[in-house]
Amino acid sequence: MNGILKEWFKVLKTGWNLLTTKPITYNFPPDMPITEETRGRHILDIEKCRSCSLCSRVCPNQAIEMVERENPDPSAKKKTVKYPQIDFSKCCFCGLCVEACPTEALQMTNASIMVAPEKSQFLYPPEKLVEPPDLKHPEPAKIKNASSWARSRSLWIINYFTGCCFIEAVPWVGSGFDMERFGLIVARNPRMADVLLIGGYVTKKTVKRILRIYEQMPAPKFVIALGNCPMTGGTYWDSFNTINRIDDYIPVDIWIVGCPPRPEAIGFAIVSAINHIQNGYTGKEEKVGLKDRSKLVPYREEAKLKPGEVLVPFGPQHPASGNFNLKLVLNGEMVSRAKPEVGYLHRGFEKLMEYRTWYQNVMIIQRICVLDGASYEVGYVSAIEKIANIEIPKRAKYLRTIQLELSRIQSHLLNMGLIGGATGFHTMQMVSWGDREKILYLLDKLTGARIYHIYNTPGGVFRDLPDDFQEETFQTIKDMRKRMKEYDDLFIHNPTLQQRTVGLGKIPSKVAINYDITGPNLRASGINFDVRKNSPYAAYDELDFEIPTFEEGDAYHRILCRRLEIDQSLNIIEQALKKMPKGPVRTKFGSYRTSIPRGEAISFLESARGELAFHLVSNGSNKPQRAKVRGPTFDPILVLLPELVKGNYLADVPVIYWSLDNCPADHDR
Ligand code: SF4
Ligand code: SF4
């Protein structure tokens, strides 16, 4: 009886909490959590512009072209002058051009929503750049007929996480933006889908899969492309392995500018698609004929199978795989063997870094792993600081620590949602991805961007804390601590989750060491090692925190380890904000052409997924001679995962996979 009363009390308490707390879901539009600090569309003060072209020369994406205009001074000898023209279909909003501009003629606004059916609409000549941004809402809908109305209100979306832009489609699945209120649902099968979402850069290997999906979709079908990479190549315009124009292969109905585009921009594209379809729009003409396309589509792979075995690909277009494929050979429902298939996200990163200057690399480096880009920024600039012997101000060390820990929290919350999805526990996905929005909001406020912060530069960080950051962060820490107790009741102590994860995918400590496993995956196997404690960097040696460690080594304890690390990260951020000394945040490094003395250095740090190392070599020039990255996911995923899934049920594969917390972009680079 007592037990029943206890349960009833819990239900009533939860109901009361729901009734008395502010809903997590944004009332989109008009509610859009864009901060004042967000880096968005530029604005040009033409009177201040000296036509020096520094902005154009620093731009790593070649988004700025200097174009000739009549000289406004009729008495001047030169009849023409040059001003910047920006192609936003190439711009990744890194802000390096604004930093380089000596007269502050070029500034950034926080207008970050650019959505259009034609790419040419994103070209801003100087005359357009001087105008203040004006957010145009999608054309209103006219109901054409009952079938187009019905179709527009129940679009089934198939997404392919081709690249990093998918990360900003994630909030639409969680409670922050909640796509189901628009009648949108995720289609599990291309044959049932109306809309194909292309989530970022497309490699040569990925484009074949896109074509295969597109071919299977019934007409009328619509394509929305996220980010600049599918439009123009974006940040990877000079990569040997990415394609620069997806519309050479399939027609695209709506383009969204961004790197990655914000969730609000994706929302605008979706509302725009709904309105277009309601108006009777049935999609763009196909450009590539079926006959041509079939040459590009791969044939079914022949596998050597024993009688009774079947080959099942887990990925690369699977809601739980990321753009990665684990080829599973099944006997009944059990996995007999598995082989990872990589390369869908390979961009040739280490080579791309050799083509850009030391300084320009600060805007691409975080793109190695979209799930925790902050760690890559700090790792890269720390190695440069070692070679060039640059001591960074103490305040910058604290700011880096805050950025890194916020990034760890959002990454662990994302993983919790993925575990929720893998175990059929979608409530957890909705809740943790909704809470993740609060952390991304703080990162946006601190750095100017939610995902790719571009906050670090050799010598420190680009900016100090915004005015009300401290107050807002303390409030979020308080809210998150309360939430963590609810997570434990709802998720961690949940008997169904425990049944699905306790004892699953065990990694004994010896195996963890032999396979070079690091991070929470190592600590859940009984090894108390964390670079933040064992070899402190940033401000970690001045802060007090614990390292959650467990002996069991199974999926459950890897999940638990990440959950408890969130508590520790909240403690670290709180202490850092209180203890942070006053002073400068940056030692001036030089310009985008600055050279680094001859030498080499290794930096390493504790990223959300484990130990991350950079080995940089300088021959004394302004570009790295060699850049080597050692990411945390190579060993657990490409070496150990096939062993771990062997002998387990097919249904447990996504659970084991996400308990290791993969970032396919990290091992593919
Ligand atoms: S913000 Fe970055 S990518 Fe965009 S124009 Fe400026 S330098 Fe180029
Ligand atoms: S860097 Fe500034 S002053 Fe120089 S061309 Fe660009 S906008 Fe004009």
mmCIF file of N, CA, C and O in Angstrom, residues 103-140:
data_model
loop_
_atom_site.group_PDB
_atom_site.id
_atom_site.type_symbol
_atom_site.label_atom_id
_atom_site.label_comp_id
_atom_site.label_asym_id
_atom_site.label_seq_id
_atom_site.Cartn_x
_atom_site.Cartn_y
_atom_site.Cartn_z
ATOM 1 N N THR A 103 39.420 49.419 -40.112
ATOM 2 C CA THR A 103 38.635 50.639 -39.853
ATOM 3 C C THR A 103 37.265 50.346 -39.249
ATOM 4 O O THR A 103 36.450 51.253 -39.106
ATOM 5 N N GLU A 104 36.998 49.088 -38.978
ATOM 6 C CA GLU A 104 35.685 48.653 -38.464
ATOM 7 C C GLU A 104 34.570 48.964 -39.455
ATOM 8 O O GLU A 104 33.415 49.177 -39.081
ATOM 9 N N ALA A 105 34.939 49.005 -40.738
ATOM 10 C CA ALA A 105 33.918 49.245 -41.772
ATOM 11 C C ALA A 105 32.998 48.035 -41.902
ATOM 12 O O ALA A 105 31.824 48.159 -42.238
ATOM 13 N N LEU A 106 33.574 46.867 -41.643
ATOM 14 C CA LEU A 106 32.798 45.634 -41.782
ATOM 15 C C LEU A 106 32.454 45.123 -40.392
ATOM 16 O O LEU A 106 33.342 44.931 -39.559
ATOM 17 N N GLN A 107 31.183 44.921 -40.140
ATOM 18 C CA GLN A 107 30.721 44.428 -38.844
ATOM 19 C C GLN A 107 29.745 43.282 -39.087
ATOM 20 O O GLN A 107 29.263 43.106 -40.192
ATOM 21 N N MET A 108 29.451 42.548 -38.020
ATOM 22 C CA MET A 108 28.451 41.482 -38.165
ATOM 23 C C MET A 108 27.220 41.830 -37.342
ATOM 24 O O MET A 108 27.343 42.381 -36.244
ATOM 25 N N THR A 109 26.061 41.511 -37.875
ATOM 26 C CA THR A 109 24.819 41.670 -37.117
ATOM 27 C C THR A 109 24.443 40.281 -36.601
ATOM 28 O O THR A 109 25.117 39.307 -36.917
ATOM 29 N N ASN A 110 23.359 40.193 -35.835
ATOM 30 C CA ASN A 110 22.975 38.847 -35.385
ATOM 31 C C ASN A 110 21.865 38.256 -36.268
ATOM 32 O O ASN A 110 21.208 37.287 -35.889
ATOM 33 N N ALA A 111 21.692 38.823 -37.477
ATOM 34 C CA ALA A 111 20.684 38.294 -38.405
ATOM 35 C C ALA A 111 21.236 37.027 -39.056
ATOM 36 O O ALA A 111 22.137 37.094 -39.886
ATOM 37 N N SER A 112 20.730 35.884 -38.638
ATOM 38 C CA SER A 112 21.361 34.641 -39.088
ATOM 39 C C SER A 112 20.386 33.721 -39.824
ATOM 40 O O SER A 112 20.627 32.528 -39.913
ATOM 41 N N ILE A 113 19.294 34.281 -40.318
ATOM 42 C CA ILE A 113 18.344 33.429 -41.048
ATOM 43 C C ILE A 113 18.329 33.842 -42.514
ATOM 44 O O ILE A 113 17.917 34.956 -42.859
ATOM 45 N N MET A 114 18.822 32.973 -43.378
ATOM 46 C CA MET A 114 18.825 33.240 -44.823
ATOM 47 C C MET A 114 18.362 31.968 -45.526
ATOM 48 O O MET A 114 19.077 30.955 -45.510
ATOM 49 N N VAL A 115 17.186 32.055 -46.102
ATOM 50 C CA VAL A 115 16.564 30.889 -46.735
ATOM 51 C C VAL A 115 16.026 31.337 -48.085
ATOM 52 O O VAL A 115 15.386 32.387 -48.165
ATOM 53 N N ALA A 116 16.286 30.590 -49.157
ATOM 54 C CA ALA A 116 15.783 31.006 -50.483
ATOM 55 C C ALA A 116 15.742 29.818 -51.439
ATOM 56 O O ALA A 116 16.499 28.856 -51.265
ATOM 57 N N PRO A 117 14.888 29.905 -52.466
ATOM 58 C CA PRO A 117 14.870 28.817 -53.447
ATOM 59 C C PRO A 117 16.034 28.876 -54.432
ATOM 60 O O PRO A 117 16.360 27.883 -55.072
ATOM 61 N N GLU A 118 16.672 30.064 -54.581
ATOM 62 C CA GLU A 118 17.802 30.188 -55.518
ATOM 63 C C GLU A 118 19.039 30.664 -54.778
ATOM 64 O O GLU A 118 18.979 31.614 -54.001
ATOM 65 N N LYS A 119 20.199 30.067 -55.116
ATOM 66 C CA LYS A 119 21.451 30.434 -54.451
ATOM 67 C C LYS A 119 21.853 31.874 -54.746
ATOM 68 O O LYS A 119 22.517 32.527 -53.953
ATOM 69 N N SER A 120 21.471 32.344 -55.953
ATOM 70 C CA SER A 120 21.900 33.687 -56.365
ATOM 71 C C SER A 120 21.369 34.752 -55.400
ATOM 72 O O SER A 120 21.918 35.852 -55.330
ATOM 73 N N GLN A 121 20.325 34.422 -54.647
ATOM 74 C CA GLN A 121 19.765 35.402 -53.714
ATOM 75 C C GLN A 121 20.688 35.673 -52.518
ATOM 76 O O GLN A 121 20.436 36.580 -51.745
ATOM 77 N N PHE A 122 21.739 34.858 -52.397
ATOM 78 C CA PHE A 122 22.638 35.047 -51.259
ATOM 79 C C PHE A 122 23.871 35.899 -51.605
ATOM 80 O O PHE A 122 24.760 36.049 -50.789
ATOM 81 N N LEU A 123 23.917 36.407 -52.838
ATOM 82 C CA LEU A 123 25.049 37.245 -53.238
ATOM 83 C C LEU A 123 24.748 38.698 -52.859
ATOM 84 O O LEU A 123 23.755 39.266 -53.310
ATOM 85 N N TYR A 124 25.603 39.284 -52.010
ATOM 86 C CA TYR A 124 25.358 40.633 -51.518
ATOM 87 C C TYR A 124 26.440 41.581 -52.036
ATOM 88 O O TYR A 124 27.537 41.655 -51.491
ATOM 89 N N PRO A 125 26.126 42.363 -53.088
ATOM 90 C CA PRO A 125 27.061 43.398 -53.534
ATOM 91 C C PRO A 125 27.120 44.521 -52.488
ATOM 92 O O PRO A 125 26.273 44.570 -51.589
ATOM 93 N N PRO A 126 28.093 45.434 -52.597
ATOM 94 C CA PRO A 126 28.248 46.466 -51.551
ATOM 95 C C PRO A 126 26.952 47.241 -51.279
ATOM 96 O O PRO A 126 26.653 47.557 -50.126
ATOM 97 N N GLU A 127 26.170 47.509 -52.338
ATOM 98 C CA GLU A 127 24.927 48.293 -52.175
ATOM 99 C C GLU A 127 23.945 47.578 -51.247
ATOM 100 O O GLU A 127 23.179 48.208 -50.514
ATOM 101 N N LYS A 128 23.968 46.245 -51.293
ATOM 102 C CA LYS A 128 23.048 45.472 -50.459
ATOM 103 C C LYS A 128 23.646 45.277 -49.056
ATOM 104 O O LYS A 128 22.915 45.184 -48.067
ATOM 105 N N LEU A 129 24.976 45.231 -49.003
ATOM 106 C CA LEU A 129 25.651 45.011 -47.706
ATOM 107 C C LEU A 129 25.494 46.201 -46.768
ATOM 108 O O LEU A 129 25.614 46.054 -45.559
ATOM 109 N N VAL A 130 25.272 47.371 -47.324
ATOM 110 C CA VAL A 130 25.150 48.556 -46.460
ATOM 111 C C VAL A 130 23.764 48.626 -45.807
ATOM 112 O O VAL A 130 23.579 49.315 -44.814
ATOM 113 N N GLU A 131 22.820 47.898 -46.370
ATOM 114 C CA GLU A 131 21.454 47.949 -45.820
ATOM 115 C C GLU A 131 21.357 47.130 -44.545
ATOM 116 O O GLU A 131 21.892 46.020 -44.488
ATOM 117 N N PRO A 132 20.641 47.636 -43.524
ATOM 118 C CA PRO A 132 20.476 46.819 -42.314
ATOM 119 C C PRO A 132 19.618 45.590 -42.634
ATOM 120 O O PRO A 132 18.735 45.659 -43.500
ATOM 121 N N PRO A 133 19.882 44.470 -41.969
ATOM 122 C CA PRO A 133 19.128 43.254 -42.306
ATOM 123 C C PRO A 133 17.648 43.391 -41.964
ATOM 124 O O PRO A 133 17.281 44.071 -41.020
ATOM 125 N N ASP A 134 16.853 42.733 -42.777
ATOM 126 C CA ASP A 134 15.413 42.774 -42.576
ATOM 127 C C ASP A 134 14.913 41.340 -42.762
ATOM 128 O O ASP A 134 15.014 40.778 -43.853
ATOM 129 N N LEU A 135 14.413 40.739 -41.684
ATOM 130 C CA LEU A 135 13.991 39.341 -41.757
ATOM 131 C C LEU A 135 12.662 39.214 -42.498
ATOM 132 O O LEU A 135 11.641 39.726 -42.038
ATOM 133 N N LYS A 136 12.737 38.545 -43.671
ATOM 134 C CA LYS A 136 11.498 38.380 -44.454
ATOM 135 C C LYS A 136 10.875 37.037 -44.096
ATOM 136 O O LYS A 136 11.518 36.001 -44.218
ATOM 137 N N HIS A 137 9.640 37.070 -43.681
ATOM 138 C CA HIS A 137 8.952 35.823 -43.337
ATOM 139 C C HIS A 137 8.523 35.117 -44.618
ATOM 140 O O HIS A 137 8.307 35.754 -45.647
ATOM 141 N N PRO A 138 8.405 33.772 -44.577
ATOM 142 C CA PRO A 138 8.004 33.055 -45.790
ATOM 143 C C PRO A 138 6.663 33.559 -46.328
ATOM 144 O O PRO A 138 5.805 34.007 -45.563
ATOM 145 N N GLU A 139 6.543 33.505 -47.673
ATOM 146 C CA GLU A 139 5.299 33.923 -48.352
ATOM 147 C C GLU A 139 4.100 33.246 -47.691
ATOM 148 O O GLU A 139 4.141 32.041 -47.430
ATOM 149 N N PRO A 140 3.026 33.985 -47.435
ATOM 150 C CA PRO A 140 1.859 33.322 -46.820
ATOM 151 C C PRO A 140 1.227 32.293 -47.766
ATOM 152 O O PRO A 140 1.355 32.401 -48.986
#
